[in-house]
Amino acid sequence: MTSSLDTLARQFRERGHKLTQPRRAILRTLLAASRPLSPAEIQEYGQSYCQDLGLVTVYRTLELLEDLDLVRAVHVAQNCHGYALSTPGHTHHVVCERCHAVVEIVGCELGDFLDSVAERTGYAITGHWLEISGICAECRANERQDSTTL
Amino acid sequence: MTSSLDTLARQFRERGHKLTQPRRAILRTLLAASRPLSPAEIQEYGQSYCQDLGLVTVYRTLELLEDLDLVRAVHVAQNCHGYALSTPGHTHHVVCERCHAVVEIVGCELGDFLDSVAERTGYAITGHWLEISGICAECRANERQDSTTL
DNA sequence: ATGAGTGCAAACCGTTTGCAATCGG
DNA sequence: CCGATTGCAAACGGTTTGCACTCAT
């Protein structure tokens, strides 16, 4: 399911890019992440793998990883960009409003719907972006607890 | 279908806000728009209705309009925020990649899908955002023409 | 050895804030 | 009239760029 560091590293080199310490740190960070991270977060967490990882390098590496389709940018509410490793195939995210935990929905069941959209609008559909928000089981449990405590 | 300036203005006043020239210009601009506009674009186009419409006012008014649910922020690829009048009820957009024309899909047929997502993930689903991209009939026609011309 | 990749500092750009002047009800 | 609203200038925060140094191959 999830790619390993080796797999990512290989794909990286195969396409003619050097696998430096900073880049390795960024890949490790993304692998360990349970939700999309902002560039600043990637720098912060990445520094545990590469002491002086610079924010600029994070930006440049993310751009490269996006080009290689190894990472995808997702729209997260507040200040827009979050980055997560892309999983093979087409997926959608369900994001918890409280704790920002992300669950991926693998497989996309929108095919029929999109066909009907194409028919109704006359557009040739080339892509779509679906983001679902909700509250995860854990946060709901916590909220129930809080309300009894109040 | 689409609200008129009067309707918007009324809702605006009913909730205790003053309807100033700058605000009226912003509403007019949004009404006339065929796609989500960035704050800067709203200022630019809005100046034809209100000479010295300031960008700051655009930001503050958009924030207010969002609170009132008269406008919704949509995620547009490049630099994130676009704003469009919200239509009553839940809708999705189909955006043309070439000319940015927007068609709204009224009514949302994702109910069953979302139910199954809730079941599979344990999340209580609170909302979703779907944006579909494609190429509109007109642009496809133009492209066919271009390719014959070349 | 050498060019790709890096970090730093500074530029850049969209957004927000403080404030005195203005306008709408 | 009086407070909500405005525009300006300045602050702010995230992102990008120029440049000299370094590292992976």
Short mmCIF file of C-alpha atoms (C1' of nucleotides) in Angstrom, two decimals:
data_model
loop_
_atom_site.label_atom_id
_atom_site.label_comp_id
_atom_site.label_asym_id
_atom_site.label_seq_id
_atom_site.Cartn_x
_atom_site.Cartn_y
_atom_site.Cartn_z
CA MET A 1 0.00 0.00 0.00
CA THR A 2 2.22 2.79 1.23
CA SER A 3 5.53 3.12 -0.58
CA SER A 4 8.74 2.58 1.29
CA LEU A 5 11.62 4.98 1.38
CA ASP A 6 13.55 2.66 -0.93
CA THR A 7 10.82 2.67 -3.54
CA LEU A 8 10.60 6.43 -3.50
CA ALA A 9 14.36 6.82 -3.58
CA ARG A 10 14.64 4.52 -6.55
CA GLN A 11 11.98 6.33 -8.56
CA PHE A 12 13.72 9.51 -7.67
CA ARG A 13 17.09 8.47 -8.98
CA GLU A 14 15.69 6.72 -12.00
CA ARG A 15 14.43 10.04 -13.21
CA GLY A 16 17.84 11.58 -12.86
CA HIS A 17 17.68 13.42 -9.56
CA LYS A 18 20.23 13.31 -6.79
CA LEU A 19 19.16 11.86 -3.50
CA THR A 20 20.63 14.26 -0.99
CA GLN A 21 20.33 14.29 2.78
CA PRO A 22 17.73 17.09 2.80
CA ARG A 23 15.62 15.31 0.22
CA ARG A 24 15.83 12.04 2.07
CA ALA A 25 14.73 13.83 5.23
CA ILE A 26 11.72 15.28 3.45
CA LEU A 27 10.69 11.89 2.07
CA ARG A 28 11.06 10.33 5.52
CA THR A 29 8.93 13.04 7.03
CA LEU A 30 6.18 12.58 4.48
CA LEU A 31 6.30 8.82 4.96
CA ALA A 32 5.87 9.21 8.69
CA ALA A 33 3.06 11.76 8.42
CA SER A 34 -0.53 10.82 9.14
CA ARG A 35 -1.97 13.90 7.50
CA PRO A 36 -0.98 16.49 4.89
CA LEU A 37 1.78 18.73 6.20
CA SER A 38 2.55 22.35 5.43
CA PRO A 39 6.00 23.22 4.12
CA ALA A 40 6.89 24.71 7.51
CA GLU A 41 5.83 21.53 9.29
CA ILE A 42 7.83 19.45 6.87
CA GLN A 43 10.88 21.54 7.66
CA GLU A 44 10.28 21.27 11.40
CA TYR A 45 9.79 17.51 11.47
CA GLY A 46 12.41 16.98 8.79
CA GLN A 47 15.09 18.53 10.95
CA SER A 48 15.10 15.44 13.12
CA TYR A 49 16.52 13.63 10.07
CA CYS A 50 18.63 16.44 8.66
CA GLN A 51 19.88 18.96 11.18
CA ASP A 52 19.86 22.11 9.08
CA LEU A 53 17.11 21.44 6.57
CA GLY A 54 16.15 24.75 5.01
CA LEU A 55 12.63 25.88 4.26
CA VAL A 56 13.65 26.89 0.75
CA THR A 57 14.79 23.36 0.07
CA VAL A 58 11.45 22.06 1.27
CA TYR A 59 9.65 24.24 -1.24
CA ARG A 60 11.95 23.27 -4.06
CA THR A 61 11.78 19.59 -3.25
CA LEU A 62 8.00 19.61 -2.96
CA GLU A 63 7.77 21.20 -6.37
CA LEU A 64 9.98 18.49 -7.77
CA LEU A 65 8.07 15.72 -6.03
CA GLU A 66 4.82 17.08 -7.38
CA ASP A 67 6.23 17.04 -10.89
CA LEU A 68 7.21 13.42 -10.36
CA ASP A 69 3.72 12.65 -9.04
CA LEU A 70 5.24 11.34 -5.83
CA VAL A 71 3.51 13.98 -3.75
CA ARG A 72 0.23 15.75 -4.17
CA ALA A 73 -0.88 19.10 -2.89
CA VAL A 74 -4.18 19.04 -1.09
CA HIS A 75 -6.35 21.96 -0.18
CA VAL A 76 -6.52 22.37 3.57
CA ALA A 77 -8.89 24.92 4.98
CA GLN A 78 -6.92 27.69 6.71
CA ASN A 79 -3.92 28.62 4.67
CA CYS A 80 -4.34 26.40 1.72
CA HIS A 81 -1.50 24.09 0.91
CA GLY A 82 -0.83 20.77 2.52
CA TYR A 83 1.36 18.07 1.02
CA ALA A 84 0.97 14.33 1.26
CA LEU A 85 2.58 11.40 -0.48
CA SER A 86 0.44 10.38 -3.36
CA THR A 87 -0.81 6.86 -3.32
CA PRO A 88 -1.00 4.97 -6.55
CA GLY A 89 -4.31 5.47 -8.24
CA HIS A 90 -6.98 8.01 -7.65
CA THR A 91 -7.95 8.83 -4.10
CA HIS A 92 -9.98 11.27 -2.08
CA HIS A 93 -9.43 12.55 1.42
CA VAL A 94 -11.68 12.73 4.39
CA VAL A 95 -10.30 15.32 6.78
CA CYS A 96 -11.25 15.64 10.42
CA GLU A 97 -12.32 19.20 11.24
CA ARG A 98 -11.00 18.92 14.76
CA CYS A 99 -7.69 17.07 14.68
CA HIS A 100 -7.01 17.16 10.92
CA ALA A 101 -6.52 13.42 10.74
CA VAL A 102 -6.85 12.28 7.16
CA VAL A 103 -8.30 9.06 5.84
CA GLU A 104 -7.88 8.23 2.21
CA ILE A 105 -10.71 6.79 0.19
CA VAL A 106 -9.07 4.56 -2.33
CA GLY A 107 -10.95 3.95 -5.47
CA CYS A 108 -13.32 6.50 -6.82
CA GLU A 109 -17.00 5.82 -7.14
CA LEU A 110 -17.87 8.96 -9.00
CA GLY A 111 -17.65 7.54 -12.49
CA ASP A 112 -21.37 7.34 -13.18
CA PHE A 113 -21.98 10.72 -11.66
CA LEU A 114 -19.26 12.31 -13.79
CA ASP A 115 -20.63 10.68 -16.91
CA SER A 116 -23.99 12.24 -16.24
CA VAL A 117 -22.34 15.59 -15.59
CA ALA A 118 -20.57 15.38 -18.93
CA GLU A 119 -23.83 14.62 -20.65
CA ARG A 120 -25.75 17.40 -18.96
CA THR A 121 -23.14 20.13 -19.40
CA GLY A 122 -21.50 19.26 -22.69
CA TYR A 123 -18.10 19.47 -21.03
CA ALA A 124 -15.40 16.88 -21.60
CA ILE A 125 -14.51 16.03 -18.02
CA THR A 126 -10.76 15.91 -17.45
CA GLY A 127 -10.46 15.69 -13.70
CA HIS A 128 -12.07 16.35 -10.38
CA TRP A 129 -11.20 17.25 -6.85
CA LEU A 130 -13.26 16.00 -3.95
CA GLU A 131 -12.55 16.77 -0.36
CA ILE A 132 -14.80 15.55 2.38
CA SER A 133 -14.79 17.02 5.86
CA GLY A 134 -16.12 15.40 8.97
CA ILE A 135 -15.32 14.57 12.54
CA CYS A 136 -13.37 11.43 13.24
CA ALA A 137 -14.51 8.82 15.75
CA GLU A 138 -11.90 9.82 18.29
CA CYS A 139 -12.80 13.49 18.28
CA ARG A 140 -16.47 12.70 18.58
CA ALA A 141 -15.70 10.54 21.62
CA ASN A 142 -13.69 13.39 23.15
CA GLU A 143 -16.48 15.84 22.53
CA ARG A 144 -19.02 13.64 24.23
CA GLN A 145 -16.66 13.46 27.19
CA ASP A 146 -16.18 17.23 27.24
CA SER A 147 -19.88 17.94 27.25
CA THR A 148 -20.43 15.67 30.24
CA THR A 149 -17.53 17.35 32.03
CA LEU A 150 -18.92 20.83 31.47
CA MET B 1 -32.09 30.93 -10.12
CA THR B 2 -29.40 33.55 -9.70
CA SER B 3 -30.15 36.13 -7.04
CA SER B 4 -30.63 39.73 -8.09
CA LEU B 5 -28.84 42.68 -6.61
CA ASP B 6 -32.04 43.62 -4.81
CA THR B 7 -32.33 40.25 -3.15
CA LEU B 8 -28.75 40.35 -1.99
CA ALA B 9 -29.06 43.94 -0.81
CA ARG B 10 -32.15 43.13 1.19
CA GLN B 11 -30.60 40.14 2.92
CA PHE B 12 -27.64 42.32 3.63
CA ARG B 13 -29.58 45.06 5.33
CA GLU B 14 -31.88 42.69 7.13
CA ARG B 15 -28.91 41.41 9.01
CA GLY B 16 -27.92 44.87 10.08
CA HIS B 17 -25.22 45.86 7.66
CA LYS B 18 -24.92 49.10 5.77
CA LEU B 19 -25.14 48.95 2.03
CA THR B 20 -22.38 51.30 0.93
CA GLN B 21 -21.19 52.12 -2.57
CA PRO B 22 -18.11 49.89 -2.32
CA ARG B 23 -20.18 46.97 -1.11
CA ARG B 24 -22.74 47.46 -3.82
CA ALA B 25 -19.94 47.49 -6.40
CA ILE B 26 -18.59 44.21 -5.07
CA LEU B 27 -22.00 42.56 -5.21
CA ARG B 28 -22.51 43.81 -8.75
CA THR B 29 -19.16 42.45 -9.78
CA LEU B 30 -19.89 39.04 -8.33
CA LEU B 31 -23.29 38.99 -9.97
CA ALA B 32 -21.75 39.72 -13.34
CA ALA B 33 -18.96 37.18 -12.98
CA SER B 34 -19.05 33.93 -14.89
CA ARG B 35 -16.39 32.27 -12.74
CA PRO B 36 -14.91 32.62 -9.26
CA LEU B 37 -12.86 35.80 -8.98
CA SER B 38 -9.83 36.60 -6.87
CA PRO B 39 -9.97 39.58 -4.52
CA ALA B 40 -7.71 41.53 -6.86
CA GLU B 41 -9.97 40.80 -9.81
CA ILE B 42 -13.00 41.84 -7.80
CA GLN B 43 -11.30 45.13 -7.03
CA GLU B 44 -10.34 45.67 -10.65
CA TYR B 45 -13.77 44.92 -12.10
CA GLY B 46 -15.51 46.58 -9.17
CA GLN B 47 -13.86 49.90 -9.91
CA SER B 48 -16.12 50.32 -12.89
CA TYR B 49 -18.98 50.62 -10.40
CA CYS B 50 -17.11 52.43 -7.64
CA GLN B 51 -14.22 54.55 -8.75
CA ASP B 52 -11.88 54.15 -5.79
CA LEU B 53 -12.79 50.74 -4.46
CA GLY B 54 -9.98 49.62 -2.19
CA LEU B 55 -8.56 46.13 -2.04
CA VAL B 56 -8.83 46.14 1.73
CA THR B 57 -12.53 46.75 1.45
CA VAL B 58 -12.83 43.83 -0.93
CA TYR B 59 -11.23 41.54 1.63
CA ARG B 60 -13.38 42.80 4.46
CA THR B 61 -16.55 42.61 2.43
CA LEU B 62 -15.81 39.11 1.21
CA GLU B 63 -15.27 37.99 4.78
CA LEU B 64 -18.61 39.47 5.74
CA LEU B 65 -20.38 37.95 2.74
CA GLU B 66 -18.94 34.58 3.58
CA ASP B 67 -20.26 34.86 7.12
CA LEU B 68 -23.67 35.65 5.69
CA ASP B 69 -23.41 32.69 3.32
CA LEU B 70 -23.94 34.97 0.38
CA VAL B 71 -20.56 34.16 -1.07
CA ARG B 72 -18.46 31.07 -0.97
CA ALA B 73 -14.75 30.66 -1.27
CA VAL B 74 -13.70 28.04 -3.74
CA HIS B 75 -10.35 26.44 -4.13
CA VAL B 76 -8.86 27.38 -7.47
CA ALA B 77 -5.68 25.76 -8.57
CA GLN B 78 -3.00 28.43 -8.85
CA ASN B 79 -3.14 30.73 -5.92
CA CYS B 80 -5.93 29.26 -3.94
CA HIS B 81 -8.85 31.53 -3.23
CA GLY B 82 -11.59 32.41 -5.62
CA TYR B 83 -14.93 33.83 -4.59
CA ALA B 84 -18.31 33.23 -6.12
CA LEU B 85 -21.84 34.04 -5.12
CA SER B 86 -23.35 31.11 -3.39
CA THR B 87 -26.51 29.81 -4.90
CA PRO B 88 -29.28 28.60 -2.69
CA GLY B 89 -28.86 24.95 -1.92
CA HIS B 90 -25.84 22.81 -2.45
CA THR B 91 -24.04 23.00 -5.77
CA HIS B 92 -20.88 21.93 -7.46
CA HIS B 93 -18.91 23.61 -10.18
CA VAL B 94 -17.61 22.36 -13.46
CA VAL B 95 -14.84 24.68 -14.59
CA CYS B 96 -13.47 24.87 -18.10
CA GLU B 97 -9.70 24.49 -18.10
CA ARG B 98 -9.35 26.74 -21.12
CA CYS B 99 -11.73 29.65 -20.74
CA HIS B 100 -12.69 29.22 -17.07
CA ALA B 101 -16.37 29.23 -17.82
CA VAL B 102 -18.26 27.73 -14.91
CA VAL B 103 -21.35 25.60 -14.98
CA GLU B 104 -23.12 24.82 -11.75
CA ILE B 105 -24.43 21.38 -11.02
CA VAL B 106 -27.51 21.94 -8.96
CA GLY B 107 -28.52 19.16 -6.68
CA CYS B 108 -25.97 16.85 -5.28
CA GLU B 109 -26.00 13.18 -6.07
CA LEU B 110 -23.30 12.18 -3.68
CA GLY B 111 -25.54 11.19 -0.81
CA ASP B 112 -25.17 7.44 -1.11
CA PHE B 113 -21.46 7.71 -1.69
CA LEU B 114 -21.01 9.88 1.39
CA ASP B 115 -23.06 7.48 3.49
CA SER B 116 -20.77 4.68 2.51
CA VAL B 117 -17.74 6.82 3.27
CA ALA B 118 -19.10 7.53 6.73
CA GLU B 119 -19.65 3.86 7.30
CA ARG B 120 -16.22 2.84 6.09
CA THR B 121 -14.24 5.53 7.92
CA GLY B 122 -16.18 6.06 11.12
CA TYR B 123 -16.24 9.78 10.43
CA ALA B 124 -19.35 11.88 10.88
CA ILE B 125 -19.44 13.65 7.53
CA THR B 126 -20.15 17.36 7.85
CA GLY B 127 -19.46 18.67 4.39
CA HIS B 128 -17.73 18.18 1.12
CA TRP B 129 -16.26 20.14 -1.70
CA LEU B 130 -16.29 18.84 -5.23
CA GLU B 131 -14.81 20.66 -8.15
CA ILE B 132 -14.84 19.17 -11.58
CA SER B 133 -12.60 20.35 -14.36
CA GLY B 134 -13.12 19.79 -18.03
CA ILE B 135 -13.24 21.50 -21.37
CA CYS B 136 -16.43 23.19 -22.44
CA ALA B 137 -18.06 22.52 -25.77
CA GLU B 138 -17.01 25.86 -27.21
CA CYS B 139 -13.35 25.44 -26.37
CA ARG B 140 -13.32 21.94 -27.79
CA ALA B 141 -14.78 23.30 -31.01
CA ASN B 142 -12.10 26.00 -31.13
CA GLU B 143 -9.38 23.46 -30.55
CA ARG B 144 -10.57 21.29 -33.39
CA GLN B 145 -10.47 24.34 -35.59
CA ASP B 146 -6.96 25.27 -34.43
CA SER B 147 -5.61 21.84 -35.18
CA THR B 148 -6.97 21.92 -38.72
CA THR B 149 -5.52 25.39 -39.19
CA LEU B 150 -2.07 24.30 -38.05
"C1'" DA C 1 35.65 17.31 -11.16
"C1'" DT C 2 31.44 19.43 -12.05
"C1'" DG C 3 26.92 20.51 -12.25
"C1'" DA C 4 22.86 19.63 -9.36
"C1'" DG C 5 21.45 20.92 -5.05
"C1'" DT C 6 21.84 23.76 -0.77
"C1'" DG C 7 21.22 27.58 2.72
"C1'" DC C 8 21.06 32.35 3.45
"C1'" DA C 9 19.29 36.95 2.78
"C1'" DA C 10 16.43 39.69 0.36
"C1'" DA C 11 12.68 40.40 -2.72
"C1'" DC C 12 7.95 39.51 -3.59
"C1'" DC C 13 2.96 39.16 -3.17
"C1'" DG C 14 -1.34 38.28 -1.08
"C1'" DT C 15 -3.57 39.31 3.22
"C1'" DT C 16 -4.33 41.66 7.72
"C1'" DT C 17 -4.17 45.48 10.98
"C1'" DG C 18 -4.07 50.41 13.03
"C1'" DC C 19 -5.90 54.64 12.36
"C1'" DA C 20 -7.96 58.98 11.01
"C1'" DA C 21 -11.45 60.48 7.73
"C1'" DT C 22 -16.09 59.54 5.72
"C1'" DC C 23 -20.59 57.94 4.84
"C1'" DG C 24 -25.22 55.74 5.58
"C1'" DG C 25 -29.21 55.10 8.42
"C1'" DC D 1 -25.50 62.73 14.67
"C1'" DC D 2 -22.76 58.59 15.58
"C1'" DG D 3 -21.07 54.42 14.85
"C1'" DA D 4 -20.16 51.40 11.00
"C1'" DT D 5 -17.29 51.49 7.07
"C1'" DT D 6 -13.62 53.16 4.25
"C1'" DG D 7 -8.83 53.95 2.23
"C1'" DC D 8 -4.16 54.44 3.21
"C1'" DA D 9 0.20 52.94 4.88
"C1'" DA D 10 2.51 49.75 7.28
"C1'" DA D 11 2.98 45.17 9.17
"C1'" DC D 12 2.78 40.41 8.35
"C1'" DG D 13 3.50 35.58 6.73
"C1'" DG D 14 4.10 32.45 3.21
"C1'" DT D 15 6.62 31.75 -1.13
"C1'" DT D 16 10.19 32.74 -4.62
"C1'" DT D 17 14.62 34.32 -6.33
"C1'" DG D 18 19.82 35.52 -6.63
"C1'" DC D 19 23.97 33.96 -5.28
"C1'" DA D 20 28.05 31.79 -3.51
"C1'" DC D 21 29.13 27.39 -1.35
"C1'" DT D 22 28.73 22.18 -1.04
"C1'" DC D 23 27.87 17.56 -2.07
"C1'" DA D 24 26.43 13.34 -4.77
"C1'" DT D 25 27.71 11.03 -8.59
#
